[in-house]
Every structure is written in structure tokens, then in C-alpha cells.
Short mmCIF file of C-alpha atoms in Angstrom, two decimals:
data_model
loop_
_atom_site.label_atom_id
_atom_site.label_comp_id
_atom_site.label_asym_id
_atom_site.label_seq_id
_atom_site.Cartn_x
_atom_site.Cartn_y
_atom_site.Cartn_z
CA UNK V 28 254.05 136.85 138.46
CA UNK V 29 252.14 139.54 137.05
CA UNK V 30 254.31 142.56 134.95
CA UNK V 31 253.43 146.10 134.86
CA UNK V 32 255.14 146.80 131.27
CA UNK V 33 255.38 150.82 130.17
CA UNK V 34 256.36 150.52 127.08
CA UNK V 35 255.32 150.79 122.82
CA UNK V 36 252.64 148.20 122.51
CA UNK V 37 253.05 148.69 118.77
CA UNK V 38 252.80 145.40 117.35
CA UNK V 39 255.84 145.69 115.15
CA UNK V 40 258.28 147.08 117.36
CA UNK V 41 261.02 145.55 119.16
CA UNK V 42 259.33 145.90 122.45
CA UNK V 43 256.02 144.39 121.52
CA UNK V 44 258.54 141.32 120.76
CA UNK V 45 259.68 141.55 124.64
CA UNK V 46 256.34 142.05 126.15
CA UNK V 47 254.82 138.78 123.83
CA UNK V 48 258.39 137.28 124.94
CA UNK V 49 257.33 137.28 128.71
CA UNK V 50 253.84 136.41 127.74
CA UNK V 51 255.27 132.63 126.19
CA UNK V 52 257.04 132.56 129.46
CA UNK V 53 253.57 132.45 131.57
CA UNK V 54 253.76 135.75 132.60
CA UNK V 55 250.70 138.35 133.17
CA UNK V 56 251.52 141.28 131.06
CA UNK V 57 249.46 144.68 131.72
CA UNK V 58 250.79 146.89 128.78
CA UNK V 59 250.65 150.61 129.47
CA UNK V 60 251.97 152.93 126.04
CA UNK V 61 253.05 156.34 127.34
CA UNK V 62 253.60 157.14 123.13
CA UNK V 63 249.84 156.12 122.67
CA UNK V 64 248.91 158.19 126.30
CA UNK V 65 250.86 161.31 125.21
CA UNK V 66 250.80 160.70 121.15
CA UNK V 67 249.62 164.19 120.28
CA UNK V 68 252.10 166.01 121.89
CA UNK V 69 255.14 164.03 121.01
CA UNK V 70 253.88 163.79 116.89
CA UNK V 71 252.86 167.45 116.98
CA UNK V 72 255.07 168.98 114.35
CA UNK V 73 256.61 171.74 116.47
CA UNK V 74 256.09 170.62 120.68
CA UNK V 75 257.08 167.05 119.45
CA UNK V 76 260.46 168.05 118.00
CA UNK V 77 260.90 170.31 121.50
CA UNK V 78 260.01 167.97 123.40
CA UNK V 79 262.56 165.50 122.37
CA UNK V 80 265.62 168.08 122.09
CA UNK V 81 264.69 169.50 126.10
CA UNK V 82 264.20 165.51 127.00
CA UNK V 83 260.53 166.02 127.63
CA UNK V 84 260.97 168.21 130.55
CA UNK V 85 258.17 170.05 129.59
CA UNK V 86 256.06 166.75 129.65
CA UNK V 87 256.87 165.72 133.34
CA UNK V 88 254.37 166.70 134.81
CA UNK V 89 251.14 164.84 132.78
CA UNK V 90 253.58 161.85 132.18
CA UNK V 91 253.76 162.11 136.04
CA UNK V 92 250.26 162.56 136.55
CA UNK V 93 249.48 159.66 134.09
CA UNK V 94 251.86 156.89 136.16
CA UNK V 95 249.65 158.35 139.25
CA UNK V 96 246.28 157.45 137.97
CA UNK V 97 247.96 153.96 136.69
CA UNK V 98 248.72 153.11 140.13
CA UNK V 99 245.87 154.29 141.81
CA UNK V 100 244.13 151.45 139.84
CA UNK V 101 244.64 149.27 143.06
CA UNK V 102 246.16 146.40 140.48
CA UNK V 103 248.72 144.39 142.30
CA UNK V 104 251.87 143.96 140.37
CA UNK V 105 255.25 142.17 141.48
CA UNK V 106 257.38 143.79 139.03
CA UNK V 107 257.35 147.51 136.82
CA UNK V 108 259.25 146.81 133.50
CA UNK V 109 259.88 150.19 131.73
CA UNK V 110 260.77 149.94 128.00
CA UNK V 111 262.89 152.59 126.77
CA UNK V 112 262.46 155.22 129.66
CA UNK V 113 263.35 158.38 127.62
CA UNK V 114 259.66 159.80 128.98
CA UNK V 115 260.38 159.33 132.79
CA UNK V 116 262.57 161.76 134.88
CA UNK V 117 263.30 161.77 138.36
CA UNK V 118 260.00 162.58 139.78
CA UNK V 119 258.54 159.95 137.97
CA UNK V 120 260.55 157.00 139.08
CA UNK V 121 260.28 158.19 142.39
CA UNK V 122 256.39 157.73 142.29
CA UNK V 123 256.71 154.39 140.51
CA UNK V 124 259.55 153.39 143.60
CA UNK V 125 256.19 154.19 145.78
CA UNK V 126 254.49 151.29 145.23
CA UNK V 127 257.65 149.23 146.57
CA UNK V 128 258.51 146.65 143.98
CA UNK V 129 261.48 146.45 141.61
CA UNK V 130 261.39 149.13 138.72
CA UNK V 131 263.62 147.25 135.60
CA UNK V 132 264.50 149.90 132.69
CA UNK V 133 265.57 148.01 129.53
CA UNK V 134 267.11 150.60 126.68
CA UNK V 135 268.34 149.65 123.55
CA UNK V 136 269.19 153.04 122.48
CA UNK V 137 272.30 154.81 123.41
CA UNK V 138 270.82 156.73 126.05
CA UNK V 139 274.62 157.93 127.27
CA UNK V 140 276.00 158.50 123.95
CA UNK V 141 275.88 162.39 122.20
CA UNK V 142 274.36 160.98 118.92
CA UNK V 143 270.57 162.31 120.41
CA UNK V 144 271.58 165.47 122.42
CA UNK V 145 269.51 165.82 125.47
CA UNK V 146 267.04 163.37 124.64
CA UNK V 147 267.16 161.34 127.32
CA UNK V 148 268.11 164.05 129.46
CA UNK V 149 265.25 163.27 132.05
CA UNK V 150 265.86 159.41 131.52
CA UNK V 151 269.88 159.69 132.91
CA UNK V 152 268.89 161.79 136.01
CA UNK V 153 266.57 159.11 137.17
CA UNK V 154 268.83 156.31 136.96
CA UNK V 155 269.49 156.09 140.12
CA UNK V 156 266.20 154.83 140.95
CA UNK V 157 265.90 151.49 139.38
CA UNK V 158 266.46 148.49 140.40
CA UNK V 159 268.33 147.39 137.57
CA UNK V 160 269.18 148.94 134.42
CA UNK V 161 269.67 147.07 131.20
CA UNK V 162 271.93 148.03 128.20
CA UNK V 163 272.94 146.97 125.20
CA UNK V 164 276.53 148.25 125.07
CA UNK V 165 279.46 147.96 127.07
CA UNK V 166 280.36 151.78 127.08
CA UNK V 167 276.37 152.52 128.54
CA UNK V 168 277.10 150.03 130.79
CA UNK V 169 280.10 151.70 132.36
CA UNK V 170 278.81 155.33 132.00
CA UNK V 171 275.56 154.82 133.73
CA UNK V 172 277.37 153.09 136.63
CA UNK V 173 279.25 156.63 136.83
CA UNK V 174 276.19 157.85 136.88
CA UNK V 175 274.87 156.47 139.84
CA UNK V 176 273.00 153.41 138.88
CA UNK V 177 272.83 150.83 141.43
CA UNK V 178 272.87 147.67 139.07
CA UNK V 179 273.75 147.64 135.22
CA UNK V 180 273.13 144.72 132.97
CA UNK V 181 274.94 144.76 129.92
CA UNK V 182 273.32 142.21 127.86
CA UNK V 183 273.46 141.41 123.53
CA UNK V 184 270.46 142.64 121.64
CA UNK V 185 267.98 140.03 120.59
CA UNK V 186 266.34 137.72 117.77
CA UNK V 187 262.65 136.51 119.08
CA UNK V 188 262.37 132.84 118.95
CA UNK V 189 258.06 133.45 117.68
CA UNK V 190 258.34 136.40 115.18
CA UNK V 191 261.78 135.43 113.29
CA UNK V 192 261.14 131.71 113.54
CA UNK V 193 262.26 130.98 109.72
CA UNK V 194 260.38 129.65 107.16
CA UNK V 195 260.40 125.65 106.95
CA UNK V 196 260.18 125.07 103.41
CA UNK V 197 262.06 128.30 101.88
CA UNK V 198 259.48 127.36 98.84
CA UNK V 199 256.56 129.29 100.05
CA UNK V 200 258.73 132.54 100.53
CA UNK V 201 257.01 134.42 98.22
CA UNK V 202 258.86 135.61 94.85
CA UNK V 203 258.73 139.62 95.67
CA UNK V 204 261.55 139.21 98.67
CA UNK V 205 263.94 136.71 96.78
CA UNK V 206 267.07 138.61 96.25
CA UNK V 207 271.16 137.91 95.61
CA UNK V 208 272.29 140.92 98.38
CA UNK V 209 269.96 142.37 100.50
CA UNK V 210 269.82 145.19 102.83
CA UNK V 211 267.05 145.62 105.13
CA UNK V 212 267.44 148.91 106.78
CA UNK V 213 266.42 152.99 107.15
CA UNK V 214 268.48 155.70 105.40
CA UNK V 215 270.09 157.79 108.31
CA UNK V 216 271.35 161.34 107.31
CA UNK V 217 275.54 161.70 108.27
CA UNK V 218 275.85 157.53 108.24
CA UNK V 219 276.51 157.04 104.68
CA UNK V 220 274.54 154.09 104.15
CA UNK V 221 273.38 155.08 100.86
CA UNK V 222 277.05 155.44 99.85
CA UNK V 223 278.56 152.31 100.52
CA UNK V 224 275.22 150.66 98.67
CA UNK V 225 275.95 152.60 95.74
CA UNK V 226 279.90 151.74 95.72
CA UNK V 227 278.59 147.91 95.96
CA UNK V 228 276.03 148.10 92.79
CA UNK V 229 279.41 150.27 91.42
CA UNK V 230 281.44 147.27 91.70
CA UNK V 231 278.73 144.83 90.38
CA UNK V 232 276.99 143.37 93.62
CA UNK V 233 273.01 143.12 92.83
CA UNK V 234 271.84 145.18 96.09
CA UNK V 235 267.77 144.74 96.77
CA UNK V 236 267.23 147.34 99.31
CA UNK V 237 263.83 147.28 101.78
CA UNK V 238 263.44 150.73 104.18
CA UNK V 239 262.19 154.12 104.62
CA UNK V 240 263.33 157.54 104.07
CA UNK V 241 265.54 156.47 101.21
CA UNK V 242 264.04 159.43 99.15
CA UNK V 243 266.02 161.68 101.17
CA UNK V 244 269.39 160.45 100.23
CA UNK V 245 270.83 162.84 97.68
CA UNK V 246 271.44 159.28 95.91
CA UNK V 247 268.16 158.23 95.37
CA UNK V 248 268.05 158.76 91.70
CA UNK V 249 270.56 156.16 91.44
CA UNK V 250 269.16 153.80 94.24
CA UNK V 251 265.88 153.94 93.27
CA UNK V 252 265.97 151.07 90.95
CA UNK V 253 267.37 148.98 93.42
CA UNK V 254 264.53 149.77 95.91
CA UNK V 255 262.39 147.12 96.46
CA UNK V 256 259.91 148.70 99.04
CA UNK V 257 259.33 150.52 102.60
CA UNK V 258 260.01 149.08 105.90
CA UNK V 259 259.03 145.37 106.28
CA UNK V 260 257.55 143.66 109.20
CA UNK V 261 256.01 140.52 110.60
CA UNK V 262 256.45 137.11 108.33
CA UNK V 263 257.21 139.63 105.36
CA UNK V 264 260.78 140.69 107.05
CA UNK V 265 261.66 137.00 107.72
CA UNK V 266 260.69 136.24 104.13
CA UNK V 267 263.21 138.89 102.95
CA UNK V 268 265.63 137.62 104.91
CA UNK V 269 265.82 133.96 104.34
CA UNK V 270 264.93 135.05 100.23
CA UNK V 271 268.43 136.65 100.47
CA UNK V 272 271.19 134.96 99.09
CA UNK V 273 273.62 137.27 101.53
CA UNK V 274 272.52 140.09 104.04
CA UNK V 275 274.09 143.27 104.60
CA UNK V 276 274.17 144.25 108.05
CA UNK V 277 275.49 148.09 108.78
CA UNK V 278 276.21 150.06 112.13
CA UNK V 279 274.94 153.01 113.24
CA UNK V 280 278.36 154.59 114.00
CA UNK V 281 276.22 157.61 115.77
CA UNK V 282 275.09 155.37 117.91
CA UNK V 283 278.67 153.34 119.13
CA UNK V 284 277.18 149.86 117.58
CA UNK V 285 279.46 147.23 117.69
CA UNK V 286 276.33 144.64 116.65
CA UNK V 287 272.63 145.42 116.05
CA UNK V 288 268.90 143.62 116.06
CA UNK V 289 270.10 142.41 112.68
CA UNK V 290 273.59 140.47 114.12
CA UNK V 291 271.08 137.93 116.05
CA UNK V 292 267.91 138.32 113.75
CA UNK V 293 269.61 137.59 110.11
CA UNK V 294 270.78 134.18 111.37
CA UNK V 295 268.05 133.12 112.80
CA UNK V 296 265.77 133.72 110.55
CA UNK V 297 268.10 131.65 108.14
CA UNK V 298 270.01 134.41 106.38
CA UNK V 299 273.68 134.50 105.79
CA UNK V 300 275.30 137.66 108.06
CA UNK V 301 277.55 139.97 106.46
CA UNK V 302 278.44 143.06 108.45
CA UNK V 303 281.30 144.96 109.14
CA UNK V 304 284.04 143.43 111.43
CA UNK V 305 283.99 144.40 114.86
CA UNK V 306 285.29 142.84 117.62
CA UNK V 307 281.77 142.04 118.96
CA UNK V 308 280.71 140.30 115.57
CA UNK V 309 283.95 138.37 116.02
CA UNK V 310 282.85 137.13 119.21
CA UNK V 311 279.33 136.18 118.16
CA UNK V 312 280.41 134.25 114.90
CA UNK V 313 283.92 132.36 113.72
CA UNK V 314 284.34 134.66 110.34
CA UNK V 315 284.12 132.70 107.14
CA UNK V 316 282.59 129.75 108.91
CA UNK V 317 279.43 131.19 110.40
CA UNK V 318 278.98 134.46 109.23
CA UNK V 319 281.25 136.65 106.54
CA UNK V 320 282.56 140.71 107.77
CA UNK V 321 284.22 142.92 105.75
CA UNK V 322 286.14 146.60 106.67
CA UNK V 323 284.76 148.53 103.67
CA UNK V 324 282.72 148.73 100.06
CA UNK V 325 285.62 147.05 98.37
CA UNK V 326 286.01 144.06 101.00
CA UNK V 327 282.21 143.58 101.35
CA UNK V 328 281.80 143.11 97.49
CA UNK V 329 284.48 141.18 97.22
CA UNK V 330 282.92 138.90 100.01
CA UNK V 331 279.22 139.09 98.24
CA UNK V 332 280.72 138.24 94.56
CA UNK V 333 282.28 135.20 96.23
CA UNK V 334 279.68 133.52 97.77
CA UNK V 335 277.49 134.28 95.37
CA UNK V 336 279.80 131.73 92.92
CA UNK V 337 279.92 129.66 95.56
CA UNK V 338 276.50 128.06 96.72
CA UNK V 339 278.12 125.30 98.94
CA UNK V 340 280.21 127.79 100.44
CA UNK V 341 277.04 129.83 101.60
CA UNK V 342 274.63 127.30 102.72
CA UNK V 343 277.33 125.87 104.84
CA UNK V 344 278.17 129.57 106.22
CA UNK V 345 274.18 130.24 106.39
CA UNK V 346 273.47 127.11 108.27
CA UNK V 347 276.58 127.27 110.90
CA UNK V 348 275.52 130.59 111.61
CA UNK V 349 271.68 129.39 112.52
CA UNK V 350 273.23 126.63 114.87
CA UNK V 351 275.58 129.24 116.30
CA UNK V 352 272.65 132.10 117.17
CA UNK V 353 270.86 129.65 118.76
CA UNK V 354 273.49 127.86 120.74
CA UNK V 355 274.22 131.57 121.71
CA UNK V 356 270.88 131.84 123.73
CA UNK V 357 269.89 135.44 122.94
CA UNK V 358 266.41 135.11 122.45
CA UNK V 359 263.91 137.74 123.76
CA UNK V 360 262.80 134.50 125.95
CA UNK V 361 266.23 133.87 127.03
CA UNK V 362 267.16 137.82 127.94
CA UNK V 363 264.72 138.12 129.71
CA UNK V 364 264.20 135.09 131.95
CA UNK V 365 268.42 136.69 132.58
CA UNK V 366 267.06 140.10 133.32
CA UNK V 367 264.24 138.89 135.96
CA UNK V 368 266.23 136.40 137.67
CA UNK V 369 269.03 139.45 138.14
CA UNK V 370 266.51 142.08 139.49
CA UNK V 371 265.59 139.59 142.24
CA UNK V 372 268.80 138.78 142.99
CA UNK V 373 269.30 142.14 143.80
CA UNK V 374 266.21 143.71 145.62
#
């Protein structure tokens, strides 16, 4: 089967980890990167913030024009997987629906939500067109079948089974990501992030803290000397991981999360999970057994002070949860051998 994928070929991103994902599978892969195609525009200081508040109406027509001259390559392709989708309106999925094979959008956003305004304004009014539409939340699930999609997958985010494998001997992590508590994460303006961080170091839990745009919390002064560098990627995010002695996982309450990348990737990559108690973390993991929630600051260093005492306690709790990710099968590998069987179940 060969895969016409429209998508972020940046190596680092969660949709490069899809695209290689198919790849292992045996699939051909022919990678087309509307953010590379139309990177000016969208990065231009002034048109790139307009075009994401009017949900790139203004961009419809070259990102139309663009699809045309893909598919007047005369390529044959059995399937059109389209990553994201925030750059394709109406017009655009109706040439793509031209060439007269299934059209898959997968979107891990919160593309029904109000946390981005009318950025995916053009996105919602062509969801009628594909195939099958893929979601990560239950709510986006029911509110784009109100909205006129014809099939709606609602499926758990995902770990990939290549780039989080974890480390076989934890001795050759290297000595810079060994922490006690670690968060791994960006600072988000309105999500208090940097708050609860700085009520755990407060109550005595040593945070390590890996992101970007922390310098913009209005706490920085007294984060700062518990930041232990920008965003991580590759074998250097699994090594921060599995260096952890616990990891923090947050929500991104903006953005209706009930689990994130990090509720499959922590435990995979060997790291004990400890994120805030929601009733989808409680269906992933038995609490205190495979991974460790909490309600607030108080209850999460509470939960961090004792299983840092404890180390039995937490390699039994870090190596349930491993077995329990795994025997959940939400791998990139495994969501989307789900995802391709569904769209030709259905077409």
C-alpha cells in the first residue's frame, strides 16, 4: 500500500513518529509538509499570527493550489493520510476527494474545543469530507459527529514502540538527565504550571524541570535554578525520563485533557507516571500499583516524598506500569494498523 501523508515531516514531532510508524509496518510513505510548503507565511511575524486567528482562510487558495500540483504528479496512491488538517478547508478536501481514495484526518489537538479560537475554523467545515476522522478525546469525538462527519475514531494518544524504546542498561543514561522529580514539559500562559512546580519545591520535592518558554513565567526567578534545560528530544527525552526517579505529568486544562503523549510515553520509556487523577488515567493504570495521581500540589508532594523513601515501592510501581502500557497496545504501530483497517471498513 503506498500512503500519501500531508503532514510535519519534522523529525522530532509527534507526526514524524506516525509517518516512521507506518514505515516499520511496510508501508510506502510519500511525505508532503504543507508547514515547510507555506513556512514563510505562517512564521511571518504579523500574516502568521492572522493567519492562525482567521483559520488560514486567507491561505486557501495557494494551500489549494499546492494539493493541485501534488496530484497532478500522476503518483498512484491507495490512501491520503492528513496530519493535523488545521491548513485544509472545504475546497481543499474536495480536490483531494477527486482523486477517489479514502482521505483519513488524524488530530491530536482539540480542534472542537474554544481554547484556539477560530483556528481550525477551515479544518471543522471540511469534515464532512473524510473518510474517517480520528480524535483523541471523547468530547471531539461527539462534537464532530454533530458536525457532520461521516466516521469518528476516538482513539488514546500514543507512545512509539522505536523512539521511546527505553534504555536497557539505565547505566549509560548519561549523568545530566538523572533527577529525583522531573517534569518534562512547556510553560503555557493561564495553565499554572509554573505554580504548582513552585508549591512542590515549597513543600520540599526536588523538581528538575526540561522545556521552553519558562522565561516567561512571572516565576522564573524562582524556577530558574531548578531548570535543567530547553525542550528535549530523540534518545535525550527517553534518557530524562527513565533518569527520573518520579515524573510529573500535567494537563492542559485549555485543551479538555483527560491524558496526554506523556500518560503512554513516561511508562514506556521506563518512568514512574504521576499525573493528576482523572477518570481516563484511572482507566489506563490501577493507582498505587502501576502508576501514582494526585488532585493537587499538596497530594502530589505528598505522593513524590513517599516514593522517594521508598525505592521498592517505586520500582515495583515503575515496572507494573511498563507491563501495563504495553499490554495496553497504544503504540503508534498499533493505532494505526486500528485506524487503516477502520477506513477500509468503511469506504
Amino acid at each position: 500500500m503506498r500512503i500519501l501523508y500531508i503532514g510535519d515531516g519534522n523529525p522530532f514531532s509527534t507526526s514524524f513518529h506516525r509517518l516512521s510508524a507506518l514505515r516499520r509496518l511496510g508501508y510506502t510513505v510519500d511525505v508532503r509538509n504543507p508547514y515547510e510548503a507555506f513556512k514563510t507565511s505562517l512564521e511571518h511575524f504579523i500574516f502568521g499570527k492572522i493567519h492562525y486567528r482567521t483559520g488560514f482562510r486567507f491561505l486557501q487558495n495557494k494551500v489549494n493550489s499546492w494539493l493541485s500540483e501534488i496530484l497532478a504528479g500522476g503518483e498512484n496512491f491507495d490512501i491520503i493520510w492528513v496530519d493535523s488538517g488545521e491548513l485544509f478547508g472545504k475546497k481543499c478536501l474536495q480536490n483531494l476527494k477527486t482523486v477517489g481514495i479514502p482521505v483519513i484526518l488524524y488530530n491530536v489537538d482539540d480542534p472542537t474545543g474554544k481554547r484556539d479560537g477560530n483556528r481550525f475554523k477551515s479544518l471543522l467545515e471540511a469534515l464532512p469530507l473524510y473518510d474517517l476522522v480520528v480524535v483523541v478525546r471523547q468530547e471531539s469525538e461527539r462534537e464532530c459527529i454533530k458536525l457532520g462527519a461521516a466516521r469518528v475514531l476516538w482513539v488514546y494518544r500514543s507512545y512509539d514502540e522505536e523512539a521511546h524504546r527505553p534504555y536497557r542498561n539505565v547505566e549509560e543514561i548519561p549523568a545530566q538527565f538523572r533527577s529525583d522529580v522531573a517534569f518534562i514539559g512547556t510553560w503555557i500562559r493561564y495553565e499554572k504550571r509554573d505554580e504548582f512546580l513552585l508549591k512542590l519545591i515549597e513543600l520540599g520535592v526536588p523538581v528538575s524541570i526540561w522545556g521552553t518558554r519558562w522565561q516567561n513565567s512571572p516565576n522564573w526567578h524562582k524556577l530558574k535554578p531548578h531548570h535543567r534545560g530547553d525542550g528535549l528530544g530523540g534518545r535525550d527525552y527517553v534518557a530524562a525520563i527513565q533518569g527520573a526517579k518520579v515524573c510529573i505529568g500535567m494537563l492542559s486544562k485549555g485543551n479538555r485533557d483527560l491524558h496526554t503523549q506523556r500518560s503512554l510515553e513516561v511508562p514506556f520509556a521506563g518512568g514512574l507516571f504521576c499525573a493528576e487523577r482523572t477518570s481516563e488515567h484511572e482507566e489506563m493504570y490501577r493507582e498505587g500499583v502501576e502508576a501514582v495521581f494526585w488532585s493537587d500540589a499538596v497530594e502530589c508532594a505528598r505522593v513524590c516524598k513517599e516514593l522517594l523513601a521508598n525505592d521498592s515501592l517505586r520500582e515495583n510501581i515503575r515496572l507494573a506500569g511498563m507491563e501495563r502500557v504495553r499490554s495496553l497496545k497504544v503504540g503508534n504501530e498499533d493505532a494505526c494498523r486500528t485506524i487503516l483497517e477502520t477506513v477500509f471498513q468503511t469506504t
